[in-house]
Tab-separated table of C-alpha atoms in Angstrom:
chain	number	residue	atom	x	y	z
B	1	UNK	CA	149.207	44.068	50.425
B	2	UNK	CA	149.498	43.475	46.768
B	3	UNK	CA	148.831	46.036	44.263
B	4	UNK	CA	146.219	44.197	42.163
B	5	UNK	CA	144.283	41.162	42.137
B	6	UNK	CA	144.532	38.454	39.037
B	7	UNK	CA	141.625	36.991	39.434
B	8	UNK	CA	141.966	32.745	37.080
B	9	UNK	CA	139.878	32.925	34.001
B	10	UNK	CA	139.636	29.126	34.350
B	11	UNK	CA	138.689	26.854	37.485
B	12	UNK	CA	141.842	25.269	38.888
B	13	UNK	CA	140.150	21.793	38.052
B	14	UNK	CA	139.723	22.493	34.368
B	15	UNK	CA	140.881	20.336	32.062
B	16	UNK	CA	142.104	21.113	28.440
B	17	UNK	CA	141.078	18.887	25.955
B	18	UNK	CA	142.788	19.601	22.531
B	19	UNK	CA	140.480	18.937	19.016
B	20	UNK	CA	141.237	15.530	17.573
B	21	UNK	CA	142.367	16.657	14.234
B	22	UNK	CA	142.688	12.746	13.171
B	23	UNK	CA	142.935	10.363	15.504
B	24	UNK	CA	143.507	10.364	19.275
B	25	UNK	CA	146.438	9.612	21.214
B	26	UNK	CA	146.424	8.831	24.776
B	27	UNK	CA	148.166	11.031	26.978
B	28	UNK	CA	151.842	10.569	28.568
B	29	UNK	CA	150.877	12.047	31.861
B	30	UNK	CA	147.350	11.211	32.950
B	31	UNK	CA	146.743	7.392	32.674
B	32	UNK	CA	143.456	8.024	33.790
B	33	UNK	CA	142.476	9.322	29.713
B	34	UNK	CA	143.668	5.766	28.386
B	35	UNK	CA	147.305	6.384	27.710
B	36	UNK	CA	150.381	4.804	29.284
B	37	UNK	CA	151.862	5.722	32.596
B	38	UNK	CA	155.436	6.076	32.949
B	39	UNK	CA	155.743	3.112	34.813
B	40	UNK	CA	154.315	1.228	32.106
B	41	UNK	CA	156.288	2.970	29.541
B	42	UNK	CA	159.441	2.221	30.997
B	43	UNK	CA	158.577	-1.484	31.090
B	44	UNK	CA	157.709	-1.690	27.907
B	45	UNK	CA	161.169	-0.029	26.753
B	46	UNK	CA	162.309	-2.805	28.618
B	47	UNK	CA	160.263	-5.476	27.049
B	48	UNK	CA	162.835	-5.986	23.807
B	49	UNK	CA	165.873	-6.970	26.576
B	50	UNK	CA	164.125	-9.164	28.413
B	51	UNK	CA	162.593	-10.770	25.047
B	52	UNK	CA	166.041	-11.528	24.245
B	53	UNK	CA	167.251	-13.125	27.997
B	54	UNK	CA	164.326	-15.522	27.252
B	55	UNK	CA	165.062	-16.108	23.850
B	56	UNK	CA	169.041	-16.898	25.050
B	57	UNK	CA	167.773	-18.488	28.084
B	58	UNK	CA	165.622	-20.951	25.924
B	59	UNK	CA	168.799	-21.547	23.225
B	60	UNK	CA	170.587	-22.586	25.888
B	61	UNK	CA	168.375	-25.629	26.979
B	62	UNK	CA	167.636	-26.436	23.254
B	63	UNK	CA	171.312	-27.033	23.286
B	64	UNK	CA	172.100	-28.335	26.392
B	65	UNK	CA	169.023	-31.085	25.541
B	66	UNK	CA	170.981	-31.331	22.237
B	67	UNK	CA	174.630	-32.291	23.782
B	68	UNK	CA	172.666	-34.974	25.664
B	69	UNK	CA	170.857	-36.718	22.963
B	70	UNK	CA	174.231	-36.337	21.260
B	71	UNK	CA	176.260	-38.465	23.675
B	72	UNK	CA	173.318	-40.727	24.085
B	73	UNK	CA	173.991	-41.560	20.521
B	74	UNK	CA	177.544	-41.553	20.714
B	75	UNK	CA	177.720	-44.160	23.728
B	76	UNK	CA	175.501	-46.211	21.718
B	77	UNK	CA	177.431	-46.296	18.353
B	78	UNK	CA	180.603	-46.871	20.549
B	79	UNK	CA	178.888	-50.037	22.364
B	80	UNK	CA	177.457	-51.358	18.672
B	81	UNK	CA	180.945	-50.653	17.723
B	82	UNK	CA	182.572	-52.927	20.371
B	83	UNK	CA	179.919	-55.282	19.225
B	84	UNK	CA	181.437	-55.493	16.208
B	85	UNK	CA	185.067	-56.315	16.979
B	86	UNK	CA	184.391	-58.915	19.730
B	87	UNK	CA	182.592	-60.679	17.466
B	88	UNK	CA	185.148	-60.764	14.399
B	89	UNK	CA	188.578	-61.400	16.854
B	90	UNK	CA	187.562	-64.914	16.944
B	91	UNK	CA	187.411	-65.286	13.167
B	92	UNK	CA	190.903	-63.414	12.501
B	93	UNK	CA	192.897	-64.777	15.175
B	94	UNK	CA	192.346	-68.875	12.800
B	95	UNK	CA	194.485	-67.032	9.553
B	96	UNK	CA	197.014	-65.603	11.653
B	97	UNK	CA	198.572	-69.339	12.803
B	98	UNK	CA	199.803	-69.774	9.130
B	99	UNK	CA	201.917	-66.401	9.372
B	100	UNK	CA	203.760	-66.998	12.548
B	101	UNK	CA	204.994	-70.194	11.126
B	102	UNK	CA	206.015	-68.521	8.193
B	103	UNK	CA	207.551	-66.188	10.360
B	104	UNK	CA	209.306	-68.990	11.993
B	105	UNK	CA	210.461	-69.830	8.672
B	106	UNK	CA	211.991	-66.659	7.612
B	107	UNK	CA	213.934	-66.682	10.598
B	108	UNK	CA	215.856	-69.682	10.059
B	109	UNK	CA	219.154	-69.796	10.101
B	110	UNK	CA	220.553	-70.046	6.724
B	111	UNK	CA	218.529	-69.018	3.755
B	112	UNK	CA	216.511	-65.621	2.834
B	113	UNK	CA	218.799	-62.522	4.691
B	114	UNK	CA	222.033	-63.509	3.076
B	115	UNK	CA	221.087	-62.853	-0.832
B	116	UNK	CA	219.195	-59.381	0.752
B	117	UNK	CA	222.419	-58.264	2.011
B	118	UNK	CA	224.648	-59.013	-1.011
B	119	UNK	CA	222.557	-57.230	-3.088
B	120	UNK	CA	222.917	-54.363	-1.545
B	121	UNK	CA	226.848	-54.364	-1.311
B	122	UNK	CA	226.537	-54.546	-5.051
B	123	UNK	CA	224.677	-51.677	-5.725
B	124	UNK	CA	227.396	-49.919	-3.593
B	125	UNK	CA	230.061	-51.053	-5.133
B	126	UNK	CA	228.387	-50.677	-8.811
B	127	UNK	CA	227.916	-47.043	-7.702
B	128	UNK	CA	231.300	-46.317	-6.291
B	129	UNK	CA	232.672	-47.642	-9.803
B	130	UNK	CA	230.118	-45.153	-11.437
B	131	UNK	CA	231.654	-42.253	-9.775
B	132	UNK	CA	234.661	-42.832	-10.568
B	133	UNK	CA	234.447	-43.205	-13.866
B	134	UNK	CA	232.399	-39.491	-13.941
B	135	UNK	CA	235.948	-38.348	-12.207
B	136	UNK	CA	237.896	-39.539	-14.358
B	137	UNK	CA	236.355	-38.410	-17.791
B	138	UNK	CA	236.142	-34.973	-16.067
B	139	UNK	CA	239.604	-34.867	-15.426
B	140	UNK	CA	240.425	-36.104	-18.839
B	141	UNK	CA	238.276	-33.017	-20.205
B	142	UNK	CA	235.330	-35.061	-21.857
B	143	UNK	CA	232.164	-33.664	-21.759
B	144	UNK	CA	229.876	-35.407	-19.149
B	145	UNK	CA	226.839	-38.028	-20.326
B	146	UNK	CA	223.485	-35.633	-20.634
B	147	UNK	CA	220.746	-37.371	-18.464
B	148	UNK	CA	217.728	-36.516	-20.284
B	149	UNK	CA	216.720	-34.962	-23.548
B	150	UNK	CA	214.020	-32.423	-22.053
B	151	UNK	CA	217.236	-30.402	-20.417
B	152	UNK	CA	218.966	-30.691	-23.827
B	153	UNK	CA	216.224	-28.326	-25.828
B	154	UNK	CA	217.696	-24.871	-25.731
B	155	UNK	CA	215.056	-21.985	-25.316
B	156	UNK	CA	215.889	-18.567	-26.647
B	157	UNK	CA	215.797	-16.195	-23.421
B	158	UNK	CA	213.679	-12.856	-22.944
B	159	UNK	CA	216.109	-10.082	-23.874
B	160	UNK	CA	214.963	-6.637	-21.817
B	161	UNK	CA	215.550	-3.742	-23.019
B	162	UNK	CA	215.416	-0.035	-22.390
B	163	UNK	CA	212.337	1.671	-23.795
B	164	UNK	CA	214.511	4.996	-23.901
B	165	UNK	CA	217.024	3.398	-25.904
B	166	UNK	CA	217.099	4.601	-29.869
B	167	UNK	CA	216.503	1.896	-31.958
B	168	UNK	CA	219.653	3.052	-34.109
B	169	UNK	CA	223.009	3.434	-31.635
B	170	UNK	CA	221.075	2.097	-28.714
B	171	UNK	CA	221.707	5.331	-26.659
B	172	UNK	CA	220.057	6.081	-23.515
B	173	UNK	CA	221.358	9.621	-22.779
B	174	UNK	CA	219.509	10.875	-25.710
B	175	UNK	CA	219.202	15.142	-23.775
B	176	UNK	CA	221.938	15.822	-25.638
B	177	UNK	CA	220.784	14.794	-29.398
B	178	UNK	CA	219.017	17.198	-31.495
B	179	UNK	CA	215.285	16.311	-32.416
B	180	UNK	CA	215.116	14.919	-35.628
B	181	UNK	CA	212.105	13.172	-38.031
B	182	UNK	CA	212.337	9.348	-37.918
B	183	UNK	CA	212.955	8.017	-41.188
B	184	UNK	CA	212.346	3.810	-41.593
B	185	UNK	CA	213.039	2.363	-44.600
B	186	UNK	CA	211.660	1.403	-46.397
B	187	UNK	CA	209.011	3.578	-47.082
B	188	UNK	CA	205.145	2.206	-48.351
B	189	UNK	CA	204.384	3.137	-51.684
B	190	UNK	CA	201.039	4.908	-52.609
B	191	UNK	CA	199.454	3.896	-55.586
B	192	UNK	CA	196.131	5.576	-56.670
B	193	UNK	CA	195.232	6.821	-53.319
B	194	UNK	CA	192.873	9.364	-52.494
B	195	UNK	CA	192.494	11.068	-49.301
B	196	UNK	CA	189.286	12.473	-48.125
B	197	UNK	CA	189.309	14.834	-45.520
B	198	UNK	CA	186.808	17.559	-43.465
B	199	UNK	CA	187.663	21.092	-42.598
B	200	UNK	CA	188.718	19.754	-39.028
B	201	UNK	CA	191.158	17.400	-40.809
B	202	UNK	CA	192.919	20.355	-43.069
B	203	UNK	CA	195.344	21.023	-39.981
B	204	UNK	CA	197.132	17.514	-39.724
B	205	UNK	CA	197.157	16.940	-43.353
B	206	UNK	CA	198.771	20.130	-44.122
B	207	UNK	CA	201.766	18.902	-41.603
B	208	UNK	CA	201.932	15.542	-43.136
B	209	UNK	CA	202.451	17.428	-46.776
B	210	UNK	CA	205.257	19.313	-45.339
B	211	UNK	CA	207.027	16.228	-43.922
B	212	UNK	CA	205.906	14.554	-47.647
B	213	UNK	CA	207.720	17.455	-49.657
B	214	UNK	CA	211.237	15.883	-48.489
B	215	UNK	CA	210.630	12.479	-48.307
B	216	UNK	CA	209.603	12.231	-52.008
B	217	UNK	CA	205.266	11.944	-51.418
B	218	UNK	CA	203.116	14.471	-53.401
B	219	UNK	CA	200.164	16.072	-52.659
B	220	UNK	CA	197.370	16.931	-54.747
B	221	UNK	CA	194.374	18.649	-54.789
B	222	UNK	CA	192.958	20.570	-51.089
B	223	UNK	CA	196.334	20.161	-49.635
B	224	UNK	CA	199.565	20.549	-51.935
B	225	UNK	CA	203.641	20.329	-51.927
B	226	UNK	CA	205.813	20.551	-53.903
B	227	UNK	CA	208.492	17.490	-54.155
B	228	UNK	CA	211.969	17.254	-55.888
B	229	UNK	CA	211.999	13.521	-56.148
B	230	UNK	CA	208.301	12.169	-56.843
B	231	UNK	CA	208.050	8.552	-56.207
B	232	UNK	CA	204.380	8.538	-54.894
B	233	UNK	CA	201.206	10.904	-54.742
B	234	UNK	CA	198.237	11.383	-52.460
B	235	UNK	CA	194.961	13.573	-53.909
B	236	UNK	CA	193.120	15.357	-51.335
B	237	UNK	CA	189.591	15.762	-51.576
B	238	UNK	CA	186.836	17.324	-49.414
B	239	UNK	CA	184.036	14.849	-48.293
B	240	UNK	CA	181.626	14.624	-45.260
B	241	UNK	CA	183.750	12.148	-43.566
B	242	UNK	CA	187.180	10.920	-43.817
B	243	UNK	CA	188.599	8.032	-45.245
B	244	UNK	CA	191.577	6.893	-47.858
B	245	UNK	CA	191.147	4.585	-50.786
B	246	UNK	CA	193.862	2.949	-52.146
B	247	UNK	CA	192.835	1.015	-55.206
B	248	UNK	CA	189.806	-0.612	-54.628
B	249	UNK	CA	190.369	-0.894	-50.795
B	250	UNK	CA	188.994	1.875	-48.877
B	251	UNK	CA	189.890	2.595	-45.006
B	252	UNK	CA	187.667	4.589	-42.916
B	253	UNK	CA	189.421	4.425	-39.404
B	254	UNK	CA	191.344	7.980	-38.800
B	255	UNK	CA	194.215	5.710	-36.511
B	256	UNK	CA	194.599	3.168	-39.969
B	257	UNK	CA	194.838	5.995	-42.047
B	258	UNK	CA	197.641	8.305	-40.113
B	259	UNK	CA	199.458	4.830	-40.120
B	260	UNK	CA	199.286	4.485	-43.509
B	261	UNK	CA	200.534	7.572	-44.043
B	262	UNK	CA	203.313	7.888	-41.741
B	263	UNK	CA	204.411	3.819	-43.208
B	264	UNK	CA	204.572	6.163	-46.651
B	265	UNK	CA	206.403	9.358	-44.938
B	266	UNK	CA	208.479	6.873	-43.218
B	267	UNK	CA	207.207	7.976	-39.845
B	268	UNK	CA	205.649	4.577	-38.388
B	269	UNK	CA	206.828	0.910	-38.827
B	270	UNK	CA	205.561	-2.605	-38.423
B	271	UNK	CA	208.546	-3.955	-37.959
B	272	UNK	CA	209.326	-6.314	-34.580
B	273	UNK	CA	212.372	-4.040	-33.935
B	274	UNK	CA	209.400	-0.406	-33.490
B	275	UNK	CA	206.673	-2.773	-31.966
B	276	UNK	CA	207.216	-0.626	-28.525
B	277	UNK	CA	207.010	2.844	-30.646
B	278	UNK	CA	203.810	1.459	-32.903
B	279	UNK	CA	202.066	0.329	-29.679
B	280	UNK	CA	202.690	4.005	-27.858
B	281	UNK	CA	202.103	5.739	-31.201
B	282	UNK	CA	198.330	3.587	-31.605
B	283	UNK	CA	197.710	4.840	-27.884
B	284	UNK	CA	197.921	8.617	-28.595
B	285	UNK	CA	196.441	8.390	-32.327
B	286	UNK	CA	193.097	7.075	-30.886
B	287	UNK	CA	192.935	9.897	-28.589
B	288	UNK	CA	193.957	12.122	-31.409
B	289	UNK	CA	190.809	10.160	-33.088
B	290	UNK	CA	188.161	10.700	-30.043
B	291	UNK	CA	189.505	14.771	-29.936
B	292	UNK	CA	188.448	14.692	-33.809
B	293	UNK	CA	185.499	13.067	-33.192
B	294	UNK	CA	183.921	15.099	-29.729
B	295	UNK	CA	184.238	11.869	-27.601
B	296	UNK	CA	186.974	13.241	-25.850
B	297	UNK	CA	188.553	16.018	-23.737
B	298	UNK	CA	191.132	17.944	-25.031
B	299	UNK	CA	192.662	19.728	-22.114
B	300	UNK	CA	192.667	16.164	-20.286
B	301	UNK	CA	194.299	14.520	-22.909
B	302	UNK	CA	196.991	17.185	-22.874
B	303	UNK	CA	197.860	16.569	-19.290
B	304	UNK	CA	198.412	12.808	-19.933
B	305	UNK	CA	200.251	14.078	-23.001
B	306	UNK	CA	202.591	16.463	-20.487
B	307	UNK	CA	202.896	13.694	-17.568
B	308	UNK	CA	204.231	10.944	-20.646
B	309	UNK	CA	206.379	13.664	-22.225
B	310	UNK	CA	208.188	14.305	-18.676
B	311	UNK	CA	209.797	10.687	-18.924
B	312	UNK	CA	209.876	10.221	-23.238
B	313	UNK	CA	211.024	12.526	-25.882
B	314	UNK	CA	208.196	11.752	-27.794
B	315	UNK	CA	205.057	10.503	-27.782
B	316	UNK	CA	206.399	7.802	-29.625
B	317	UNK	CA	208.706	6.675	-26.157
B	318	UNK	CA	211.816	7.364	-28.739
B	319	UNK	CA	213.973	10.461	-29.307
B	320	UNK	CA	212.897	10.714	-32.910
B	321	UNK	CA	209.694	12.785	-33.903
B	322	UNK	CA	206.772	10.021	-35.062
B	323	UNK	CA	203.470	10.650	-37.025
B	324	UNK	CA	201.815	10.093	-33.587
B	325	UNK	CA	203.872	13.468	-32.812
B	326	UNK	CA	202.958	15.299	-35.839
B	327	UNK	CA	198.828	14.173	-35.450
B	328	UNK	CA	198.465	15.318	-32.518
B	329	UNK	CA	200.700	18.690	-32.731
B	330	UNK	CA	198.119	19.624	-35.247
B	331	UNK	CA	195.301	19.437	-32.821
B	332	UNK	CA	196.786	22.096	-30.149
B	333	UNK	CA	197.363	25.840	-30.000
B	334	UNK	CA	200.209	27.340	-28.834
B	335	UNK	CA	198.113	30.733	-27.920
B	336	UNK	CA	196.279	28.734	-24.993
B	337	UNK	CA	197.990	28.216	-22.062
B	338	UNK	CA	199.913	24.536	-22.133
B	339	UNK	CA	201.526	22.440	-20.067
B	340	UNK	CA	205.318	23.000	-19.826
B	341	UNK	CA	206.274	19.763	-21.130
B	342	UNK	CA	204.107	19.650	-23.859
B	343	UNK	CA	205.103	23.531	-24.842
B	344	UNK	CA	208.369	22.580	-25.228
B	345	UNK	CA	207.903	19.662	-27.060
B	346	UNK	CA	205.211	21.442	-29.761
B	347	UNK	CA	207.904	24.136	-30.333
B	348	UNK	CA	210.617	21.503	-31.122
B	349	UNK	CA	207.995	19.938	-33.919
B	350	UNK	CA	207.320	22.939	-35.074
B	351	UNK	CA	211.252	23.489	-35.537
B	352	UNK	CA	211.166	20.884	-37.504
B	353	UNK	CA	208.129	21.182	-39.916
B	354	UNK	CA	208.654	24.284	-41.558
């Protein structure tokens, strides 16, 4: 006997009937409410597959009634075809009379084969003699006929040549030679030029004056040296952007203006001999240019600077320290932390600028 009796709070037959909140859906489980059964869902889950048998089923007869109206038209162009030909063998079998009898006529004894045949044991003979003759002026020691005059023209061939190679002795072990400025001769002369520079540019310009104080070009004005042997000066002036006039030409581009420069200093040449060293110098002197100007990253640059130094001496792909070298030592600091490779390489500029 139980304990206590639970009497239902609802009749067993009640029937819940949620609030439409916005629209009504029919009910899974009672079809009687206007919903789908589960026998008539799963049929219509089945509906797409056999959508598709039909639609295969149906492609199948299009083509099947499309390979029959295909031969249909094949076996008639083949009869209209046969057509054809019957009717023209009568009209080409009247010419060909004239060629069997001129058939005939070729083979007769006598006449046509025999010049055929002692043409062509001239030829050999003519060509036997030929050789021979090529022996013989071989053997003799003459130089052979030349057969055309397009082999004749003589093109100058590609010369390659080691990129690590110095441009002076051609050496390639270059670990063991000390690090040393270029110096290409010879060296552009400034004439009235004034340099205008901002407080960002005071750095690379001070470097350049102490490479100018031994290679004969003064400085003037913000930045100074002092020279021995004076055969050109540079006047350095403040200004809100940089630039270098020379005469009456003025140059605005930071990349034209370390080249002009280092063509002064001796540290950069045009020449065809340093086109491999201008071309690697440009490369690192607009980079130099976008650090100067905020377009660029500094520490990323320095990594590509570290992975190129691993293979080259210089940033120049020579042994010899480059204005390209001396730019962008300027630009780093030697109290943050560097790359190995391009440590090293700052402290052996820096061993040289003094």
């Amino acid at each position: 006997m139980p304990m206590y009796k639970l009497t239902p709070t609802f009749p067993p037959n009640f029937e819940v009937h949620p609030k439409i909140a916005c629209y009504p859906v029919g009910s899974y489980h009672n079809p009687s409410f206007g919903g789908v059964g589960p026998s008539d869902a799963v049929q219509v889950e089945s509906d797409p597959r056999k959508a598709l048998e039909h639609k295969q089923l149906s492609l199948i007869e299009q083509l099947k009634a499309q390979t029959e109206e295909l031969k249909k038209l094949l076996v008639s162009l083949g009869e209209a075809g046969k057509a054809e030909r019957s009717a023209q063998k009568p009209a080409e079998k009247a010419p060909k009379e004239p060629e069997k009898s001129a058939g005939a006529a070729s083979s007769a004894p006598g006449v046509p084969g025999a010049p055929a045949k002692l043409d062509k044991d001239a030829k050999k003979e003519a060509r036997k003699a030929a050789k021979a003759e090529a022996v013989k002026k071989l053997a003799s020691g003459e130089a052979p006929p030349q057969k055309s005059a397009k082999k004749t023209v003589n093109s100058t061939p590609w010369t390659v040549q080691d990129d690590r190679k110095t441009w002076e002795t051609n050496l390639t072990l270059t670990v063991n030679l000390p690090t040393s400025l270029v110096a290409y001769e010879p060296q552009e002369q400034l004439k009235n030029a004034t340099l205008t520079v901002r407080d960002v540019d005071l750095p690379w310009a001070r470097a350049l004056a102490k490479v100018g104080a031994s290679r004969g070009v003064s400085f003037e004005g913000e930045v100074k040296n002092q020279t021995k042997e004076k055969k050109s000066s540079l006047k350095v002036v403040k200004g809100p952007a940089p630039s270098l006039q020379l005469e009456k030409t003025t140059v605005k581009s930071l990349q034209t203006i370390w080249k002009l420069l280092g063509s002064s200093l001796g540290l950069f040449s045009r020449r065809p001999q340093q086109v491999l060293s201008a071309s690697h110098q440009a490369i690192w002197l607009g980079k130099a240019e976008q650090i100067l100007a905020g377009s660029c990253d500094q520490s990323f640059v320095t990594r590509e600077a570290s992975q190129f130094l691993a293979r080259f001496d210089s940033l120049s792909s020579q042994w010899e320290v480059c204005v390209a070298d001396i730019v962008f030592r300027s630009l780093l600091n030697l109290g943050e932390h560097l790359p190995n490779n391009v440590e090293l390489w700052a402290k052996k500029i820096d061993a040289l600028i003094v």
